[in-house]
């Protein structure tokens, strides 16, 4: 806990200090981390919504860990607010270079779109988790199994009995999960267009939105693999069995291939089109220094290594291997966000990564860790069995 609070203090201090030392670097690493940590939390909640919609029963404890990621989404929404000032720093020079990027790319319009999209996703995600938790927490409060604390009292207010609440929660989850799955691709496509593609004065790609929300879901699965392995080791969550790790590994393997397909679809269209306003974005990142080594590292971490390891059926059943591969994929996708954002803003021959970037990243890690720790400390990690609850 103290380390997480220390990380938040360090990151907050670095953000403020960085604005005086080098505002451009401070804003760009802030944006990279905002995209990464917000996507990690939202991708996991989307997994929980899909799990519910398809009626899956193979990993109830993994679904609950995914629901817990929603605890960071209100924090993420608050962290989006300072980006109003960063968007002006990023986009005003872009619009001077290319005046054709008119009112649609006005920083204030982009901020309003982002706030509406992220706000909607946050409300829907929290509602989904509310309907999932209320029957279990309310039932436990009714039987005197939980102490009187404000999260339990709030969840159990106007309680109508366990059976009624289970039916109500089921209906609520049906509706809200569909809302999450409809809003997610729209919101994250706009985030890709507005917060990444708009940073380059000329580049555009209609496929980029799809690529981004698929990679964000892939990130959520990788984060879940890390959290599931850590939960088994640190708090003894044995409800996650080797078979469940194997099923999560199959999903990760499948989305390794889906991510590769989206990346290739993006690349092949630009390669065949051979239009300067499209190809320069790829050429700078894949073939020119200092960015090319980073881009190839991204491909190795997110595609090559996970693909080779997950070809083994036994590897997916081992928590330690799932932890290592999940952490590698997550680190690769953090680097991918860095490579997508920074080359559009930084036009020097060196990679901007020093104390400022490290401190801001630690700050976001601390905020995400504290949010998740709050959920783990207060709410049941294994859904209670019952007629409407999935079986572990």
XYZ file of C-alpha atoms in Angstrom:
392
model
C 0.000 0.000 0.000
C 2.704 2.469 1.018
C 4.637 1.685 -2.152
C 1.538 2.305 -4.281
C 0.815 5.624 -2.555
C 4.479 6.522 -2.985
C 4.202 5.747 -6.701
C 1.167 8.024 -7.014
C 2.994 10.837 -5.210
C 6.075 10.358 -7.382
C 4.042 10.310 -10.598
C 1.959 13.338 -9.597
C 5.074 15.291 -8.670
C 6.764 14.304 -11.919
C 3.749 15.429 -13.968
C 3.716 18.861 -12.310
C 7.506 19.234 -12.386
C 7.669 17.999 -15.962
C 5.335 20.767 -17.133
C 7.983 23.302 -16.031
C 11.013 21.322 -17.280
C 9.703 20.028 -20.625
C 5.938 20.288 -21.098
C 5.946 18.411 -24.421
C 7.600 15.337 -22.924
C 5.371 15.462 -19.854
C 2.167 15.536 -21.912
C 3.229 12.828 -24.360
C 4.167 10.279 -21.677
C 0.990 11.198 -19.782
C -1.033 10.371 -22.921
C 0.844 7.083 -23.459
C 0.108 5.936 -19.925
C -3.491 7.147 -20.028
C -4.137 5.062 -23.153
C -2.405 2.013 -21.676
C -3.880 1.882 -18.172
C -7.386 2.931 -19.225
C -7.344 0.298 -21.966
C -6.088 -2.377 -19.574
C -9.015 -1.804 -17.211
C -11.648 -1.422 -19.922
C -10.454 -4.450 -21.898
C -10.840 -6.647 -18.815
C -14.383 -5.374 -18.161
C -15.286 -6.078 -21.795
C -14.052 -9.640 -21.233
C -16.408 -9.940 -18.223
C -19.312 -8.622 -20.317
C -18.602 -11.122 -23.111
C -18.312 -13.908 -20.513
C -21.801 -13.041 -19.260
C -23.435 -12.563 -22.671
C -22.279 -15.933 -24.019
C -23.282 -17.703 -20.777
C -19.761 -18.979 -20.089
C -19.166 -21.022 -16.923
C -15.536 -22.050 -17.199
C -13.891 -19.415 -14.970
C -16.118 -17.522 -12.543
C -13.164 -16.362 -10.422
C -11.373 -15.010 -13.515
C -14.572 -13.163 -14.457
C -14.671 -11.584 -10.990
C -11.022 -10.481 -11.286
C -11.965 -8.869 -14.612
C -14.916 -7.061 -13.011
C -12.539 -5.702 -10.379
C -10.590 -3.836 -13.052
C -13.600 -1.487 -13.311
C -12.409 0.129 -10.063
C -9.818 2.088 -12.060
C -12.298 3.473 -14.616
C -13.582 6.407 -12.468
C -9.944 7.312 -11.739
C -9.205 7.077 -15.454
C -12.082 9.446 -16.208
C -10.633 11.985 -13.762
C -7.162 11.553 -15.296
C -8.644 12.376 -18.710
C -9.593 15.899 -17.585
C -6.020 17.351 -17.563
C -5.601 16.127 -21.152
C -7.755 19.108 -22.196
C -4.635 21.239 -21.857
C -2.386 18.587 -23.425
C -4.624 18.361 -26.499
C -4.095 22.062 -27.162
C -0.305 21.545 -26.947
C -0.519 18.569 -29.341
C -3.126 19.639 -31.879
C -2.688 23.376 -32.401
C 0.689 22.872 -34.243
C -0.866 20.017 -36.267
C -3.693 22.251 -37.467
C -1.195 24.971 -38.409
C 0.746 22.488 -40.589
C -2.413 21.042 -42.149
C -5.281 23.590 -42.011
C -7.568 21.056 -43.730
C -7.896 19.377 -40.346
C -10.652 21.758 -39.375
C -13.362 21.871 -36.733
C -13.560 18.078 -36.315
C -10.000 18.111 -34.939
C -10.527 21.150 -32.722
C -9.012 20.203 -29.307
C -12.156 21.280 -27.453
C -14.396 19.156 -29.701
C -12.076 16.161 -29.291
C -12.105 16.630 -25.521
C -15.902 16.725 -25.403
C -16.148 13.577 -27.570
C -13.640 11.795 -25.370
C -15.372 12.854 -22.163
C -18.764 11.674 -23.402
C -17.378 8.346 -24.650
C -15.274 7.564 -21.593
C -18.024 8.782 -19.264
C -20.549 6.472 -20.920
C -18.171 3.506 -20.763
C -17.425 4.190 -17.094
C -21.105 4.380 -16.130
C -22.002 1.234 -18.085
C -19.043 -0.722 -16.689
C -19.781 0.254 -13.081
C -23.468 -0.578 -13.550
C -22.488 -4.005 -14.870
C -20.322 -4.662 -11.821
C -23.063 -3.282 -9.531
C -25.614 -5.789 -10.852
C -23.036 -8.594 -10.534
C -22.116 -7.793 -6.925
C -25.435 -6.677 -5.390
C -27.088 -10.116 -5.034
C -23.983 -11.620 -3.385
C -23.113 -8.708 -1.106
C -26.747 -8.027 -0.161
C -27.314 -11.691 0.661
C -24.187 -11.774 2.823
C -25.266 -8.591 4.645
C -28.741 -10.064 5.223
C -27.199 -13.171 6.833
C -24.775 -11.073 8.911
C -21.682 -12.420 7.153
C -20.258 -8.975 6.322
C -19.486 -6.052 8.650
C -21.325 -2.724 8.344
C -19.228 -0.756 5.895
C -20.333 1.858 3.411
C -19.699 -0.223 0.206
C -21.886 -3.055 1.565
C -24.587 -0.736 2.910
C -24.737 1.095 -0.410
C -24.956 -2.122 -2.435
C -27.607 -3.650 -0.142
C -29.903 -0.636 0.213
C -33.607 -1.259 -0.556
C -32.974 -5.014 -0.436
C -35.887 -7.196 -1.637
C -34.631 -10.661 -0.776
C -31.943 -12.831 -2.330
C -34.020 -14.615 -4.966
C -35.664 -11.419 -6.230
C -32.315 -9.633 -6.306
C -30.646 -12.483 -8.225
C -33.333 -12.298 -10.921
C -33.070 -8.500 -11.012
C -29.276 -8.636 -11.192
C -29.422 -11.149 -14.028
C -31.763 -8.943 -16.068
C -29.659 -5.873 -15.346
C -26.452 -7.611 -16.415
C -28.130 -8.793 -19.645
C -28.998 -5.230 -20.636
C -25.864 -3.456 -19.408
C -23.439 -6.053 -20.813
C -24.963 -5.491 -24.263
C -24.509 -1.746 -23.749
C -20.840 -2.221 -22.806
C -20.205 -4.342 -25.899
C -21.925 -1.819 -28.197
C -20.260 1.269 -26.710
C -16.746 -0.198 -26.469
C -15.773 -0.385 -30.182
C -17.298 3.047 -30.858
C -15.572 4.771 -27.934
C -12.174 3.172 -28.494
C -12.286 3.774 -32.250
C -12.816 7.463 -31.553
C -9.992 7.383 -28.990
C -7.687 5.935 -31.646
C -8.669 8.579 -34.200
C -8.709 11.528 -31.786
C -5.829 10.791 -29.408
C -3.342 9.001 -31.715
C -4.116 9.491 -35.409
C -4.834 13.213 -34.987
C -1.289 13.781 -33.657
C 0.123 13.303 -37.168
C -0.728 16.195 -39.531
C -1.424 14.012 -42.575
C -1.853 10.341 -41.655
C -5.290 8.763 -41.727
C -6.534 5.181 -41.718
C -10.120 3.959 -41.422
C -8.870 0.582 -40.111
C -6.985 2.105 -37.208
C -10.021 2.259 -34.917
C -10.661 -1.488 -35.281
C -6.994 -2.263 -34.766
C -6.928 -0.189 -31.598
C -9.949 -1.673 -29.842
C -8.849 -5.212 -30.698
C -5.369 -4.537 -29.290
C -6.960 -2.979 -26.192
C -9.004 -6.137 -25.593
C -5.830 -8.185 -26.089
C -4.214 -5.971 -23.436
C -7.100 -6.667 -21.043
C -6.617 -10.439 -21.451
C -2.864 -10.120 -20.843
C -3.533 -8.089 -17.696
C -5.987 -10.737 -16.485
C -3.359 -13.469 -16.917
C -0.955 -11.458 -14.744
C -3.560 -10.676 -12.073
C -4.849 -14.276 -11.951
C -1.352 -15.699 -11.425
C -0.494 -13.073 -8.788
C -3.817 -13.647 -6.972
C -3.141 -17.382 -6.810
C 0.322 -16.845 -5.352
C -0.129 -13.854 -3.073
C -3.610 -14.386 -1.579
C -3.984 -18.107 -2.281
C -6.883 -17.821 -4.743
C -6.940 -21.525 -5.581
C -10.381 -21.193 -7.215
C -8.432 -20.471 -10.407
C -7.432 -23.959 -11.492
C -4.849 -25.072 -14.106
C -7.752 -25.819 -16.463
C -8.967 -22.235 -16.136
C -5.459 -20.938 -16.812
C -5.427 -23.159 -19.907
C -8.735 -21.670 -21.110
C -7.462 -18.127 -20.510
C -4.275 -19.083 -22.378
C -6.337 -20.285 -25.348
C -8.096 -16.932 -25.440
C -4.765 -15.111 -25.310
C -3.425 -17.330 -28.087
C -6.514 -16.647 -30.209
C -6.180 -12.911 -29.764
C -2.468 -13.078 -30.525
C -3.563 -14.263 -33.970
C -6.417 -11.731 -34.168
C -4.041 -8.908 -33.241
C -1.606 -10.119 -35.906
C -4.432 -10.203 -38.471
C -5.477 -6.627 -37.649
C -1.858 -5.450 -37.823
C -1.353 -7.140 -41.174
C -4.639 -5.803 -42.559
C -3.519 -2.307 -41.609
C -0.070 -2.760 -43.106
C -1.047 -4.446 -46.397
C -3.611 -1.774 -47.309
C -1.054 0.999 -46.760
C 1.635 -0.961 -48.629
C -0.565 -1.554 -51.684
C -1.920 1.998 -51.676
C 1.624 3.417 -51.506
C 0.292 6.901 -50.795
C 2.842 9.240 -49.135
C 0.313 10.516 -46.566
C -0.193 6.899 -45.376
C 3.207 5.223 -45.851
C 5.306 7.779 -43.970
C 3.606 6.842 -40.661
C 4.703 3.205 -41.066
C 8.140 3.939 -42.555
C 9.153 6.228 -39.688
C 8.255 3.589 -37.103
C 9.439 0.398 -38.813
C 12.469 1.441 -40.857
C 13.977 4.613 -39.368
C 15.958 5.159 -36.189
C 15.448 5.660 -33.323
C 11.976 4.119 -33.553
C 12.606 0.976 -35.647
C 14.241 -1.125 -32.856
C 11.327 -0.306 -30.545
C 8.757 -1.338 -33.155
C 10.458 -4.672 -33.798
C 10.614 -5.243 -30.035
C 6.846 -4.669 -29.933
C 6.292 -7.320 -32.596
C 8.492 -9.809 -30.740
C 6.790 -9.218 -27.379
C 3.192 -9.167 -28.574
C 3.280 -11.696 -31.433
C 6.348 -13.877 -31.870
C 7.130 -14.983 -28.293
C 3.497 -15.560 -27.131
C 2.700 -17.463 -30.343
C 5.639 -19.859 -29.891
C 5.019 -20.446 -26.162
C 1.258 -20.956 -26.487
C 1.705 -23.618 -29.126
C 2.361 -25.838 -26.115
C -0.810 -27.085 -24.394
C 1.003 -27.678 -21.106
C 2.514 -24.187 -20.943
C -0.936 -22.603 -20.702
C -1.709 -24.586 -17.515
C 1.301 -23.233 -15.572
C 0.569 -19.989 -13.629
C 4.219 -18.904 -13.758
C 4.316 -19.130 -17.548
C 0.977 -17.337 -17.847
C 2.339 -14.589 -15.586
C 5.509 -14.220 -17.662
C 3.740 -14.208 -21.033
C 0.965 -11.893 -19.814
C 3.535 -9.439 -18.440
C 5.533 -9.609 -21.675
C 2.463 -8.923 -23.832
C 1.371 -6.058 -21.549
C 4.869 -4.538 -21.644
C 4.906 -4.914 -25.429
C 1.560 -3.143 -25.732
C 2.772 -0.310 -23.474
C 5.717 0.083 -25.851
C 3.301 -0.097 -28.796
C 1.313 2.885 -27.375
C 4.624 4.704 -26.923
C 5.632 4.051 -30.548
C 2.202 5.091 -31.838
C 2.173 8.393 -29.928
C 5.676 9.739 -29.417
C 7.173 9.744 -32.969
C 4.357 12.081 -34.073
C 5.366 14.603 -31.393
C 9.120 14.144 -30.884
C 11.347 15.055 -33.820
C 14.855 14.433 -32.472
C 17.375 11.654 -33.048
C 17.075 10.204 -29.549
C 14.283 8.367 -27.756
C 12.804 10.540 -24.986
C 12.854 8.197 -21.991
C 14.339 9.239 -18.662
C 13.353 9.986 -15.071
C 10.254 11.903 -16.170
C 8.824 9.052 -18.254
C 9.661 6.441 -15.611
C 8.130 8.483 -12.773
C 4.881 9.219 -14.634
C 4.549 5.512 -15.521
C 5.080 4.545 -11.878
C 2.409 7.063 -10.895
C -0.190 5.467 -13.193
C 0.841 2.010 -11.946
C 0.290 3.174 -8.367
C -3.158 4.614 -9.157
C -4.247 1.428 -10.946
C -2.839 -0.746 -8.154
C -4.625 1.202 -5.413
C -7.934 1.031 -7.276
C -7.637 -2.711 -7.725
C -6.481 -3.253 -4.157
C -9.645 -1.464 -2.962
C -11.793 -3.927 -4.915
C -9.859 -7.001 -3.768
C -10.037 -5.903 -0.137
C -13.786 -5.237 -0.032
C -15.555 -7.633 -2.380
C -15.796 -11.445 -2.769
C -13.309 -12.788 -5.321
C -15.270 -15.960 -6.042
C -18.912 -15.509 -7.117
C -21.276 -17.384 -4.837
C -22.853 -20.485 -6.420
C -26.541 -20.297 -7.057
C -29.186 -20.853 -9.712
C -28.293 -17.620 -11.513
C -24.567 -17.578 -10.824
C -21.984 -19.180 -13.069
C -20.279 -22.243 -11.663
C -16.556 -22.025 -10.895
